[in-house]
Coordinates of C-alpha atoms in Angstrom, one line a residue:
X22 CA 1.2 9.4 -16.0
X23 CA -1.5 6.9 -16.4
X24 CA -3.6 5.3 -13.6
X25 CA -1.5 7.6 -11.4
X26 CA 1.8 5.7 -12.2
X27 CA 4.9 7.6 -13.3
X28 CA 7.6 5.7 -15.0
X29 CA 11.0 6.8 -13.7
X30 CA 14.6 5.7 -14.1
X31 CA 17.7 5.9 -12.0
X32 CA 20.6 5.7 -14.4
X33 CA 24.4 5.3 -14.1
X34 CA 26.4 6.3 -17.2
X35 CA 29.9 5.3 -18.1
X36 CA 32.3 8.1 -17.0
X37 CA 35.8 9.2 -17.8
X38 CA 37.0 11.8 -15.3
X39 CA 37.2 15.3 -16.8
X40 CA 36.3 14.0 -20.3
X41 CA 33.1 16.0 -20.9
X42 CA 32.7 15.0 -24.5
X43 CA 32.8 11.3 -23.7
X44 CA 30.5 11.7 -20.7
X45 CA 27.9 13.7 -22.7
X46 CA 27.9 11.0 -25.3
X47 CA 27.2 8.4 -22.7
X48 CA 24.4 10.4 -21.2
X49 CA 22.9 10.9 -24.6
X50 CA 23.0 7.1 -25.2
X51 CA 21.1 6.6 -21.9
X52 CA 18.5 9.3 -22.8
X53 CA 17.8 7.7 -26.1
X54 CA 17.3 4.3 -24.5
X55 CA 15.1 5.7 -21.8
X56 CA 13.0 7.5 -24.3
X57 CA 12.5 4.3 -26.1
X58 CA 11.4 2.6 -22.9
X59 CA 8.7 5.3 -22.3
X60 CA 10.4 6.7 -19.2
X61 CA 9.0 10.0 -18.2
X62 CA 11.7 11.2 -15.7
X63 CA 15.3 10.0 -15.5
X64 CA 18.0 11.1 -13.0
X65 CA 21.7 10.6 -13.4
X66 CA 24.5 10.9 -10.8
X67 CA 26.0 14.0 -9.2
X68 CA 28.5 15.9 -11.4
X69 CA 28.2 13.2 -14.1
X70 CA 28.9 15.6 -16.9
X71 CA 32.4 16.1 -15.7
X72 CA 32.9 13.2 -13.3
X73 CA 32.6 13.7 -9.5
X74 CA 36.2 13.1 -8.7
X75 CA 37.8 15.9 -10.7
X76 CA 38.9 17.6 -7.5
X77 CA 41.1 20.7 -8.2
X78 CA 40.3 20.4 -11.9
X79 CA 37.0 22.0 -11.1
X80 CA 38.9 25.2 -10.9
X81 CA 40.1 24.9 -14.5
X82 CA 38.3 27.2 -16.9
X83 CA 38.7 24.8 -19.8
X84 CA 36.7 22.2 -17.9
X85 CA 34.0 24.6 -17.0
X86 CA 33.7 26.0 -20.5
X87 CA 33.4 22.4 -22.0
X88 CA 30.8 21.6 -19.4
X89 CA 28.6 24.5 -20.6
X90 CA 29.1 23.3 -24.2
X91 CA 28.3 19.8 -23.1
X92 CA 24.9 21.0 -21.8
X93 CA 24.3 22.8 -25.0
X94 CA 24.9 19.5 -26.8
X95 CA 22.4 17.7 -24.5
X96 CA 19.8 20.4 -25.2
X97 CA 20.3 20.0 -28.9
X98 CA 20.1 16.2 -28.6
X99 CA 16.8 16.3 -26.6
X100 CA 15.1 18.8 -28.8
X101 CA 12.6 16.3 -30.2
X102 CA 12.4 14.1 -27.1
X103 CA 9.8 14.3 -24.3
X104 CA 11.7 12.7 -21.5
X105 CA 12.8 14.8 -18.6
X106 CA 16.4 14.3 -17.7
X107 CA 18.2 15.5 -14.6
X108 CA 22.1 15.6 -14.8
X109 CA 24.8 16.7 -12.4
X110 CA 27.3 19.4 -13.3
X111 CA 29.3 22.3 -12.0
X112 CA 27.9 25.8 -12.8
X113 CA 29.5 29.2 -12.2
X114 CA 27.0 31.7 -10.8
X115 CA 28.1 35.3 -10.0
X116 CA 31.8 34.2 -9.8
X117 CA 31.2 31.3 -7.5
X118 CA 31.1 27.6 -8.4
X119 CA 28.1 25.5 -7.4
X120 CA 27.5 21.7 -7.5
X121 CA 24.2 21.7 -9.4
X122 CA 21.5 19.6 -11.1
X123 CA 20.2 20.7 -14.5
X124 CA 16.7 19.7 -15.5
X125 CA 16.4 19.3 -19.2
X126 CA 13.5 18.5 -21.5
X127 CA 12.9 18.9 -25.3
X128 CA 15.9 21.2 -25.8
X129 CA 15.0 23.4 -22.9
X130 CA 17.0 24.0 -19.7
X131 CA 14.0 24.1 -17.3
X132 CA 16.0 24.9 -14.1
X133 CA 19.2 24.6 -12.2
X134 CA 19.2 23.3 -8.6
X135 CA 22.3 24.0 -6.5
X136 CA 23.4 21.7 -3.7
X137 CA 22.8 22.9 -0.2
X138 CA 24.9 20.8 2.1
X139 CA 28.5 20.3 1.2
X140 CA 30.6 17.5 2.9
X141 CA 33.9 18.6 4.3
X142 CA 35.3 15.4 5.8
X143 CA 37.8 12.8 4.7
X144 CA 38.2 12.6 0.9
X145 CA 34.9 14.6 0.4
X146 CA 36.0 18.2 0.8
X147 CA 33.5 19.8 -1.5
X148 CA 33.8 23.2 0.3
X149 CA 37.3 23.4 -1.3
X150 CA 35.7 23.9 -4.7
X151 CA 32.0 24.7 -4.3
X152 CA 29.8 27.2 -2.6
X153 CA 26.5 26.2 -1.0
X154 CA 23.0 27.1 -2.2
X155 CA 22.8 29.0 1.1
X156 CA 25.4 31.4 -0.2
X157 CA 23.5 32.1 -3.4
X158 CA 21.7 35.4 -3.9
X159 CA 18.8 35.1 -6.3
X160 CA 19.8 36.0 -9.8
X161 CA 19.2 35.4 -13.5
X162 CA 22.0 33.9 -15.5
X163 CA 22.6 32.8 -19.1
X164 CA 23.9 29.3 -19.2
X165 CA 24.3 27.0 -22.2
X166 CA 22.5 29.5 -24.4
X167 CA 19.5 29.6 -22.0
X168 CA 18.2 32.2 -19.5
X169 CA 17.8 30.6 -16.1
X170 CA 16.7 32.0 -12.7
X171 CA 18.8 30.5 -9.9
X172 CA 18.4 30.9 -6.2
X173 CA 18.3 28.9 -2.9
X174 CA 14.5 29.0 -3.1
X175 CA 13.0 25.4 -3.4
X176 CA 12.0 24.5 -6.9
X177 CA 9.3 22.1 -7.9
X178 CA 8.9 21.0 -11.5
X179 CA 5.4 20.3 -12.7
X180 CA 4.8 18.0 -15.6
X181 CA 1.9 18.5 -18.1
X182 CA -0.2 15.9 -16.4
X183 CA 0.3 17.4 -13.0
X184 CA 3.0 15.3 -11.4
X185 CA 5.4 17.3 -9.3
X186 CA 9.0 16.5 -8.5
X187 CA 11.9 18.1 -6.7
X188 CA 15.6 17.6 -6.7
X189 CA 18.2 17.3 -3.9
X190 CA 21.8 16.3 -4.2
X191 CA 23.7 13.6 -2.3
X192 CA 24.6 15.1 1.2
X193 CA 21.3 17.0 1.2
X194 CA 19.4 13.9 2.3
X195 CA 21.9 13.2 5.1
X196 CA 21.2 16.6 6.7
X197 CA 19.1 16.9 9.8
X198 CA 16.5 18.8 7.8
X199 CA 16.9 17.7 4.1
X200 CA 15.6 20.0 1.3
X201 CA 13.2 17.2 0.4
X202 CA 11.2 17.9 3.5
X203 CA 10.2 21.3 2.3
X204 CA 9.8 20.1 -1.3
X205 CA 7.4 17.3 -0.3
X206 CA 5.4 19.6 2.0
X207 CA 5.2 22.1 -0.8
X208 CA 3.7 19.5 -3.1
X209 CA 6.4 17.4 -4.7
X210 CA 5.2 13.9 -5.3
X211 CA 8.7 12.5 -6.2
X212 CA 12.2 13.5 -5.0
X213 CA 15.2 12.9 -7.3
X214 CA 18.6 12.5 -5.7
X215 CA 21.8 12.8 -7.7
X216 CA 24.5 11.4 -5.5
X217 CA 28.2 10.3 -5.4
X218 CA 28.3 8.1 -2.4
X219 CA 31.4 6.0 -2.0
X220 CA 31.3 2.3 -0.8
X221 CA 32.6 1.4 2.6
X222 CA 31.5 -1.5 4.8
X223 CA 28.0 -1.0 6.2
X224 CA 27.3 2.3 4.5
X225 CA 25.0 0.9 1.8
X226 CA 22.7 -0.7 4.3
X227 CA 22.5 2.5 6.3
X228 CA 21.9 4.5 3.1
X229 CA 18.9 2.3 2.2
X230 CA 17.5 2.7 5.7
X231 CA 17.9 6.5 5.4
X232 CA 16.2 6.7 2.0
X233 CA 13.4 4.4 3.1
X234 CA 12.8 6.6 6.2
X235 CA 12.9 9.8 4.1
X236 CA 10.5 8.5 1.6
X237 CA 8.2 7.4 4.3
X238 CA 8.5 10.6 6.3
X239 CA 7.7 12.7 3.3
X240 CA 5.1 10.2 1.8
X241 CA 6.9 10.5 -1.5
X242 CA 8.5 8.6 -4.3
X243 CA 12.3 8.8 -4.0
X244 CA 14.6 8.1 -6.9
X245 CA 18.3 7.8 -6.0
X246 CA 21.3 7.3 -8.2
X247 CA 25.0 7.4 -7.5
X248 CA 28.3 7.5 -9.4
X249 CA 29.7 4.2 -10.5
X250 CA 32.4 2.6 -12.5
X251 CA 34.7 5.1 -14.2
X252 CA 35.1 7.5 -11.3
X253 CA 38.7 7.8 -10.0
X254 CA 39.5 5.1 -7.4
X255 CA 42.5 7.0 -6.1
X256 CA 41.1 6.8 -2.5
X257 CA 37.6 5.5 -2.7
X258 CA 35.4 3.3 -4.9
X259 CA 31.9 4.2 -6.2
X260 CA 29.5 1.3 -6.7
X261 CA 26.8 2.9 -8.8
X262 CA 23.7 2.5 -6.6
X263 CA 20.2 2.8 -8.1
X264 CA 17.3 2.8 -5.7
X265 CA 13.6 3.6 -6.1
X266 CA 11.3 4.0 -3.1
X267 CA 7.6 4.6 -2.7
X268 CA 6.4 5.8 0.7
X269 CA 9.2 3.9 2.5
X270 CA 8.9 0.7 0.4
X271 CA 11.8 -0.3 -1.8
X272 CA 10.3 -0.8 -5.3
X273 CA 13.4 -1.8 -7.0
X274 CA 17.2 -1.8 -6.7
X275 CA 19.9 -2.2 -9.3
X276 CA 23.1 -4.2 -9.1
X277 CA 26.0 -2.4 -7.6
X278 CA 29.6 -2.5 -8.9
X279 CA 28.5 -3.0 -12.5
X280 CA 31.1 -2.0 -15.1
X281 CA 28.3 -1.5 -17.6
X282 CA 26.0 1.6 -17.8
X283 CA 22.6 1.1 -16.1
X284 CA 19.1 2.2 -16.5
X285 CA 17.0 1.0 -13.6
X286 CA 13.3 1.5 -14.2
X287 CA 10.4 1.8 -11.8
X288 CA 6.9 2.9 -11.6
X289 CA 5.8 5.2 -8.7
X290 CA 2.1 5.4 -7.9
X291 CA 1.6 9.1 -7.4
X292 CA -2.1 8.6 -6.9
X293 CA -1.5 6.3 -3.9
X294 CA 1.0 8.8 -2.4
X295 CA -1.5 11.7 -2.7
X296 CA -4.2 9.5 -1.1
X297 CA -1.9 8.8 1.8
X298 CA -1.1 12.5 2.3
X299 CA -4.8 13.5 2.2
X300 CA -5.5 10.9 5.0
X301 CA -2.5 11.9 7.1
X302 CA -3.4 14.8 9.3
X303 CA 0.2 15.1 10.6
X304 CA 1.4 15.7 7.0
X305 CA -1.5 18.2 6.5
X306 CA -0.5 20.2 9.5
X307 CA 3.2 20.1 8.8
X308 CA 2.8 21.6 5.3
X309 CA 1.8 25.0 6.6
X310 CA 4.3 27.6 5.4
X311 CA 6.1 25.2 3.0
X312 CA 6.6 27.1 -0.3
X313 CA 8.5 26.5 -3.6
X314 CA 8.8 28.1 -7.0
X315 CA 6.9 26.1 -9.6
X316 CA 8.4 25.4 -13.0
X317 CA 6.3 24.0 -15.7
X318 CA 7.5 21.1 -17.9
X319 CA 6.2 20.1 -21.3
X320 CA 3.6 17.3 -21.2
X321 CA 5.2 13.9 -21.9
X322 CA 3.4 12.2 -24.8
X323 CA 1.4 9.2 -23.6
X324 CA 3.0 5.8 -24.2
X325 CA 1.3 2.4 -24.2
X326 CA 0.8 1.6 -20.5
X327 CA 2.3 -1.6 -19.0
X328 CA 2.2 -2.1 -15.2
X329 CA 5.8 -3.1 -14.3
X330 CA 5.3 -4.0 -10.6
X331 CA 3.9 -7.3 -9.3
X332 CA 0.5 -7.0 -7.5
X333 CA -0.1 -9.2 -4.6
X334 CA -3.5 -10.8 -5.0
X335 CA -3.9 -11.1 -1.2
X336 CA -2.8 -7.7 0.2
X337 CA -4.1 -8.4 3.7
X338 CA -2.2 -11.7 4.2
X339 CA 1.3 -11.4 5.8
X340 CA 4.3 -12.7 3.8
X341 CA 6.0 -15.9 4.7
X342 CA 9.0 -14.3 6.2
X343 CA 7.0 -12.5 8.9
X344 CA 3.9 -14.7 9.0
X345 CA 4.4 -15.9 12.6
X346 CA 5.1 -12.4 14.1
X347 CA 2.2 -10.8 12.2
X348 CA -0.3 -13.5 13.1
X349 CA 0.8 -13.2 16.8
X350 CA 0.4 -9.4 16.7
X351 CA -3.1 -9.6 15.1
X352 CA -4.3 -12.1 17.7
X353 CA -2.7 -10.0 20.5
X354 CA -4.6 -6.9 19.3
X355 CA -7.9 -8.8 19.2
X356 CA -7.3 -10.4 22.6
X357 CA -6.2 -7.1 24.2
X358 CA -9.3 -5.3 23.0
X359 CA -11.7 -8.0 24.3
X360 CA -9.8 -8.3 27.6
X361 CA -10.1 -4.6 28.3
X362 CA -13.8 -4.7 27.6
X363 CA -14.3 -7.7 29.9
X364 CA -12.1 -6.1 32.6
X365 CA -13.9 -2.7 32.3
X366 CA -17.4 -4.2 32.9
X367 CA -16.1 -6.8 35.3
X368 CA -17.5 -9.6 33.2
X369 CA -16.5 -13.1 34.2
X370 CA -18.4 -14.8 31.3
X371 CA -18.8 -14.4 27.6
X372 CA -21.2 -16.0 25.1
X373 CA -20.0 -17.0 21.6
X374 CA -22.2 -18.6 18.9
X375 CA -20.2 -21.5 17.4
X376 CA -21.2 -22.6 13.9
X377 CA -18.1 -24.7 13.0
X378 CA -17.1 -22.0 10.5
X379 CA -14.1 -19.8 10.2
X380 CA -15.4 -16.6 11.8
X381 CA -16.9 -18.1 15.0
X382 CA -13.8 -20.3 15.3
X383 CA -11.5 -17.3 15.4
X384 CA -13.8 -15.4 17.8
X385 CA -13.8 -18.4 20.2
X386 CA -10.0 -18.7 20.0
X387 CA -9.7 -14.9 20.8
X388 CA -12.1 -15.2 23.6
X389 CA -10.3 -18.1 25.2
X390 CA -7.0 -16.3 24.9
X391 CA -8.6 -13.2 26.5
X392 CA -9.8 -15.3 29.5
X393 CA -6.4 -16.8 29.8
X394 CA -4.8 -13.4 29.8
X395 CA -7.2 -12.2 32.6
X396 CA -6.8 -15.4 34.6
X397 CA -10.4 -16.3 34.3
X398 CA -11.5 -19.9 34.1
X399 CA -12.2 -21.0 30.5
X400 CA -15.6 -22.4 31.7
X401 CA -16.7 -18.8 31.8
X402 CA -16.7 -18.9 28.0
X403 CA -20.1 -20.3 27.0
X404 CA -20.0 -21.7 23.5
X405 CA -23.4 -22.2 22.0
X406 CA -24.0 -24.2 18.9
X407 CA -27.5 -23.7 17.4
X408 CA -28.3 -26.2 14.7
X409 CA -31.0 -25.3 12.3
X410 CA -32.5 -26.3 8.9
X411 CA -29.2 -26.0 7.0
X412 CA -26.7 -27.2 9.6
X413 CA -24.6 -30.1 8.3
X414 CA -23.0 -32.9 10.4
X415 CA -19.6 -31.6 9.4
X416 CA -19.9 -28.2 10.9
X417 CA -22.0 -29.3 13.8
X418 CA -19.4 -31.9 14.8
X419 CA -16.5 -29.5 14.3
X420 CA -18.2 -27.0 16.6
X421 CA -18.6 -29.5 19.4
X422 CA -15.0 -30.9 19.0
X423 CA -13.6 -27.4 19.0
X424 CA -15.3 -26.3 22.2
X425 CA -14.4 -29.6 23.8
X426 CA -10.7 -29.2 22.9
X427 CA -10.6 -25.7 24.3
X428 CA -12.3 -26.6 27.5
X429 CA -15.2 -24.1 27.4
X430 CA -18.7 -24.5 28.5
X431 CA -20.8 -26.2 25.8
X432 CA -24.4 -25.6 25.2
X433 CA -26.5 -26.9 22.3
X434 CA -29.8 -25.1 21.5
X435 CA -31.7 -26.1 18.4
X436 CA -33.5 -23.2 16.7
X437 CA -35.7 -25.4 14.5
X438 CA -38.8 -25.5 16.9
X439 CA -38.6 -21.7 17.7
X440 CA -38.3 -20.7 14.0
X441 CA -41.0 -23.0 12.9
X442 CA -43.3 -21.4 15.5
X443 CA -42.2 -18.0 14.3
X444 CA -43.1 -18.9 10.7
X445 CA -46.5 -19.9 11.9
X446 CA -46.9 -16.7 13.9
X447 CA -46.1 -14.4 10.9
X448 CA -47.8 -16.6 8.3
X449 CA -44.7 -17.6 6.3
X450 CA -44.5 -20.8 4.3
X451 CA -41.4 -22.7 5.5
X452 CA -41.1 -24.3 2.0
X453 CA -40.3 -20.8 0.6
X454 CA -36.6 -20.4 1.1
X455 CA -36.5 -16.7 0.7
X456 CA -34.8 -13.9 2.7
X457 CA -37.5 -14.1 5.4
X458 CA -36.7 -17.8 5.8
X459 CA -33.0 -17.1 6.1
X460 CA -33.0 -14.0 8.3
X461 CA -35.5 -15.5 10.8
X462 CA -33.0 -18.1 11.6
X463 CA -30.1 -15.6 12.0
X464 CA -32.2 -13.4 14.3
X465 CA -33.4 -16.3 16.4
X466 CA -29.8 -17.3 17.0
X467 CA -28.9 -13.8 18.0
X468 CA -31.9 -13.7 20.4
X469 CA -30.7 -16.9 22.0
X470 CA -27.1 -15.5 22.4
X471 CA -28.4 -12.2 23.9
X472 CA -30.8 -13.9 26.3
X473 CA -28.3 -16.4 27.5
X474 CA -25.8 -13.5 28.0
X475 CA -28.5 -11.8 30.2
X476 CA -29.0 -15.1 32.2
X477 CA -25.2 -15.4 32.8
X478 CA -24.4 -11.8 33.3
X479 CA -22.1 -12.1 30.3
X480 CA -21.5 -10.3 27.0
X481 CA -22.0 -11.6 23.5
X482 CA -18.8 -11.7 21.5
X483 CA -19.5 -11.1 17.8
X484 CA -18.1 -13.2 15.0
X485 CA -18.7 -11.1 11.9
X486 CA -15.6 -10.0 9.9
X487 CA -14.4 -7.0 7.9
X488 CA -15.3 -8.5 4.5
X489 CA -18.9 -9.3 5.6
X490 CA -19.2 -5.7 6.9
X491 CA -18.0 -4.3 3.6
X492 CA -20.5 -6.4 1.6
X493 CA -23.3 -6.1 4.1
X494 CA -23.4 -10.0 4.2
X495 CA -25.1 -10.1 7.6
X496 CA -28.7 -10.2 8.8
X497 CA -29.5 -6.7 10.2
X498 CA -29.9 -7.1 14.0
X499 CA -29.1 -10.8 13.5
X500 CA -25.5 -11.9 13.2
X501 CA -24.9 -8.2 12.5
X502 CA -25.2 -7.4 16.2
X503 CA -23.2 -8.3 19.3
X504 CA -21.8 -6.6 22.4
X505 CA -18.2 -6.6 21.1
X506 CA -17.1 -7.7 17.6
X507 CA -13.6 -9.1 17.8
X508 CA -13.3 -9.9 14.1
X509 CA -14.5 -6.5 12.8
X510 CA -11.1 -5.4 11.6
X511 CA -10.1 -8.8 10.1
X512 CA -10.9 -9.6 6.5
X513 CA -12.1 -13.1 5.5
X514 CA -8.9 -14.1 3.7
X515 CA -6.8 -13.2 6.7
X516 CA -9.1 -15.1 9.1
X517 CA -8.4 -18.3 7.2
X518 CA -4.6 -17.7 7.7
X519 CA -5.1 -16.9 11.4
X520 CA -7.0 -20.1 12.0
X521 CA -4.5 -22.1 10.0
X522 CA -1.7 -20.5 12.1
X523 CA -3.4 -21.5 15.4
X524 CA -4.1 -24.9 13.9
X525 CA -0.3 -25.3 13.4
X526 CA 0.3 -24.4 17.1
X527 CA -2.4 -26.7 18.4
X528 CA -2.0 -29.5 15.9
X529 CA -5.7 -30.2 15.8
X530 CA -7.5 -31.9 12.9
X531 CA -10.6 -30.0 13.8
X532 CA -9.2 -26.6 13.1
X533 CA -7.7 -27.8 9.8
X534 CA -11.0 -29.2 8.7
X535 CA -12.7 -25.9 9.6
X536 CA -10.2 -24.1 7.4
X537 CA -11.1 -26.5 4.5
X538 CA -14.9 -26.2 5.0
X539 CA -16.8 -24.1 2.4
X540 CA -17.9 -20.7 3.7
X541 CA -21.7 -20.8 4.3
X542 CA -24.3 -19.3 6.6
X543 CA -26.1 -22.7 6.4
X544 CA -29.5 -21.2 6.3
X545 CA -30.7 -23.4 3.4
X546 CA -31.2 -27.2 3.9
X547 CA -28.2 -29.4 2.9
X548 CA -28.2 -31.4 -0.4
X549 CA -29.3 -35.0 -0.7
X550 CA -25.8 -36.1 0.4
X551 CA -25.9 -33.9 3.6
X552 CA -23.3 -31.5 2.1
X553 CA -23.4 -27.7 2.3
X554 CA -25.7 -26.5 -0.5
X555 CA -25.6 -22.7 0.2
X556 CA -22.0 -21.5 -0.5
X557 CA -21.4 -17.8 0.2
X558 CA -18.9 -17.3 -2.5
X559 CA -21.2 -18.6 -5.2
X560 CA -23.7 -16.0 -4.1
X561 CA -21.7 -12.9 -3.3
X562 CA -18.4 -13.6 -5.0
X563 CA -15.0 -14.9 -4.1
X564 CA -13.7 -13.3 -0.9
X565 CA -10.2 -13.1 -2.2
X566 CA -11.5 -10.7 -4.9
X567 CA -13.6 -8.7 -2.5
X568 CA -10.8 -8.4 0.0
X569 CA -8.6 -7.1 -2.9
X570 CA -11.3 -4.5 -3.8
X571 CA -11.8 -3.6 -0.2
X572 CA -8.1 -2.9 0.3
X573 CA -7.6 -0.6 -2.6
X574 CA -11.0 1.1 -2.4
X575 CA -10.8 1.9 1.3
X576 CA -7.0 2.2 1.8
X577 CA -6.3 4.5 -1.1
X578 CA -9.6 5.5 -2.6
X579 CA -8.8 4.1 -6.0
X580 CA -11.4 4.3 -8.7
X581 CA -13.0 1.1 -10.1
X582 CA -11.0 1.6 -13.3
X583 CA -7.7 1.5 -11.4
X584 CA -8.7 -1.3 -9.1
X585 CA -9.7 -3.3 -12.2
X586 CA -6.3 -2.7 -13.8
X587 CA -4.5 -3.9 -10.7
X588 CA -6.8 -6.9 -10.3
X589 CA -6.1 -8.0 -13.8
X590 CA -2.4 -8.0 -13.1
X591 CA -3.0 -9.9 -9.8
X592 CA -5.6 -12.4 -10.8
X593 CA -5.9 -12.6 -14.6
X594 CA -2.2 -12.9 -15.5
X595 CA -0.4 -16.3 -15.2
X596 CA 2.3 -16.3 -12.5
X597 CA 5.2 -18.7 -11.9
X598 CA 3.7 -22.1 -10.9
X599 CA 0.1 -21.2 -11.6
X600 CA -2.4 -20.2 -14.3
X601 CA -4.6 -17.1 -14.2
X602 CA -7.0 -17.3 -11.3
X603 CA -9.9 -15.5 -12.9
X604 CA -11.0 -14.1 -16.2
X605 CA -11.4 -10.4 -16.7
X606 CA -15.1 -10.8 -17.1
X607 CA -15.3 -12.5 -13.7
X608 CA -13.3 -9.7 -12.0
X609 CA -15.5 -7.1 -13.6
X610 CA -18.7 -8.8 -12.5
X611 CA -17.7 -9.1 -8.9
X612 CA -16.2 -5.6 -8.8
X613 CA -19.5 -4.2 -9.9
X614 CA -21.3 -6.3 -7.2
X615 CA -18.8 -5.0 -4.6
X616 CA -19.4 -1.3 -5.5
X617 CA -23.2 -1.8 -5.5
X618 CA -23.3 -3.7 -2.2
X619 CA -20.8 -1.5 -0.5
X620 CA -23.0 1.6 -1.0
X621 CA -26.4 0.0 -0.3
X622 CA -25.2 -1.7 2.9
X623 CA -23.7 1.2 4.7
X624 CA -26.7 1.4 7.1
X625 CA -25.5 -1.8 8.7
X626 CA -22.1 -0.3 9.3
X627 CA -23.5 2.9 10.7
X628 CA -24.6 1.0 13.8
X629 CA -22.0 -1.7 14.1
X630 CA -20.8 -2.8 17.6
X631 CA -17.5 -1.8 19.0
X632 CA -14.5 -3.9 17.9
X633 CA -10.7 -3.5 17.7
X634 CA -9.0 -2.0 14.7
X635 CA -6.4 -4.5 13.5
X636 CA -4.8 -3.2 10.2
X637 CA -4.8 -0.1 8.0
X638 CA -8.3 -0.7 6.9
X639 CA -11.3 -0.4 9.2
X640 CA -15.0 0.3 8.7
X641 CA -15.8 1.6 12.2
X642 CA -18.3 4.6 11.8
X643 CA -16.7 6.1 14.9
X644 CA -13.3 6.6 13.4
X645 CA -12.0 5.2 10.1
X646 CA -15.0 5.2 7.7
X647 CA -17.8 7.8 7.9
X648 CA -20.2 7.6 5.0
X649 CA -23.9 8.5 4.6
X650 CA -26.2 5.5 4.4
X651 CA -27.9 7.1 1.5
X652 CA -24.9 7.8 -0.8
X653 CA -25.5 6.9 -4.4
X654 CA -23.3 4.2 -6.1
X655 CA -24.1 5.5 -9.6
X656 CA -20.7 7.0 -10.3
X657 CA -18.8 3.9 -9.3
X658 CA -21.1 1.3 -10.9
X659 CA -21.2 3.3 -14.1
X660 CA -17.4 3.2 -14.3
X661 CA -17.5 -0.6 -13.7
X662 CA -20.0 -1.1 -16.5
X663 CA -17.7 0.9 -18.9
X664 CA -14.7 -1.2 -18.2

């Protein structure tokens, strides 16, 4: 396990029914291949040592004896290998036959897990041959030359680096209360399922839904494999399914109905799963009383790490297939939040500062939709544009056009005269374009918005977004403050998509031009050509990088080292149709900036206004993120510097 990732495999060997020698040879071949691929844990199908479809041959002593010898052969074959292999086989325990999984590593039989729930319908009449784990009295047996303790007690296997996994067999996961429930609650990070599920119309889709739900419900990795080509087709056909899930998400799926043996590889992020469990109070409460016997495995020798999964560089942005529904849902959440606040205080008016930029545009769109929802005249929305020393014609004109298109009340109040007087009052040289020069403008604009709101018996709708809150990119008690912040739960990269989505609905060139306008607070005078000179992303870093950092830092609590590794895959690796987006040095630079700014700017988040939570990441100090304003960033920045 490195960076929290465990490399697992779901494998389907070639099988000849009741030919143990052949089956073991095929299993050994897959083990050798998997070891070469650096796989840490591999699971093979139910009863793969004998074949699942032996039926009454399971009663034959010759088959049972050869099965035990076959396991001895596997133990001998793996003596110098680190890989953990889980195989299915019949085992006689105290005179009864059990459908079991054997866990093997480095020539050792680490444990035997009997199947709990036995199907007894149609062609699957396992109760004819096997006893259930529920019938098993705890006992010590000697199997394949190894002493093993067997019982119905849940067993969790612990690797040398601390990863924990449990095993259940086929029908177990279809039960109302699967064994994996207890295994996960007792600490298992990954569940392995050895199965022999036949193929009938519609069953595979239902199976995938079932496994996804079980993986999500237990917040676990789930590795599933099923019997394939070679099993008897006397009455049913086995397709050889290989499925790997992580907290309900399908990581990878192999091809069914292959006539060739398969090793389907995936990486499960155990660190992410553990972070989810720690944050999920329902999971914490449910785990009371869950117990299991722990069995220690040998540490798997570290292999050169290669991240196998693709990493989305824009984790907040909805995918194309559900873009419309997701954008609608986000807007509805924002609108519903603001509508409730307006309704609660019986406000018929709202004030929004309109700069011609992305954030204020989205805030205005949300406010207009909230008024429409409440049946209030849009003229009650007072849009105020407040040109200053850095305002360009482009943003100023876009602000006016947008307000005119939406049919809101338009007011223009220049801040130049008031700020110039303020500079004179405090003795500041207006030629010095420092933080005082910039913040005085932001606070003057906020004062105007607040005072107009008082005049109109209205509330000020804030425009600041999640990304700005994380970076502290706001003037304290300036644009940092409002009476309700509708964008507080929306990161900058997502705001661009939301505005683009609305632009597609309204078909306005103004919105499209706002999307294309460089992000800027426009607090520094424009260049000689009247173009925006002060570009936020030149100063604080690209928002697509910062939003990536925000997602993994806040959502899962990943370390800078792991975030950097993921960012390299997302941004520094060429992808189909594009070159690398950034160099590793650039990513490291802005990751360091992010860590430093995130810690030093907490004081602004500690007193942020109310605003609706939209996604899984929120910085509200009243619920999702509670952090002391004086926390040290040393640990995180030091790790960044050592990358």
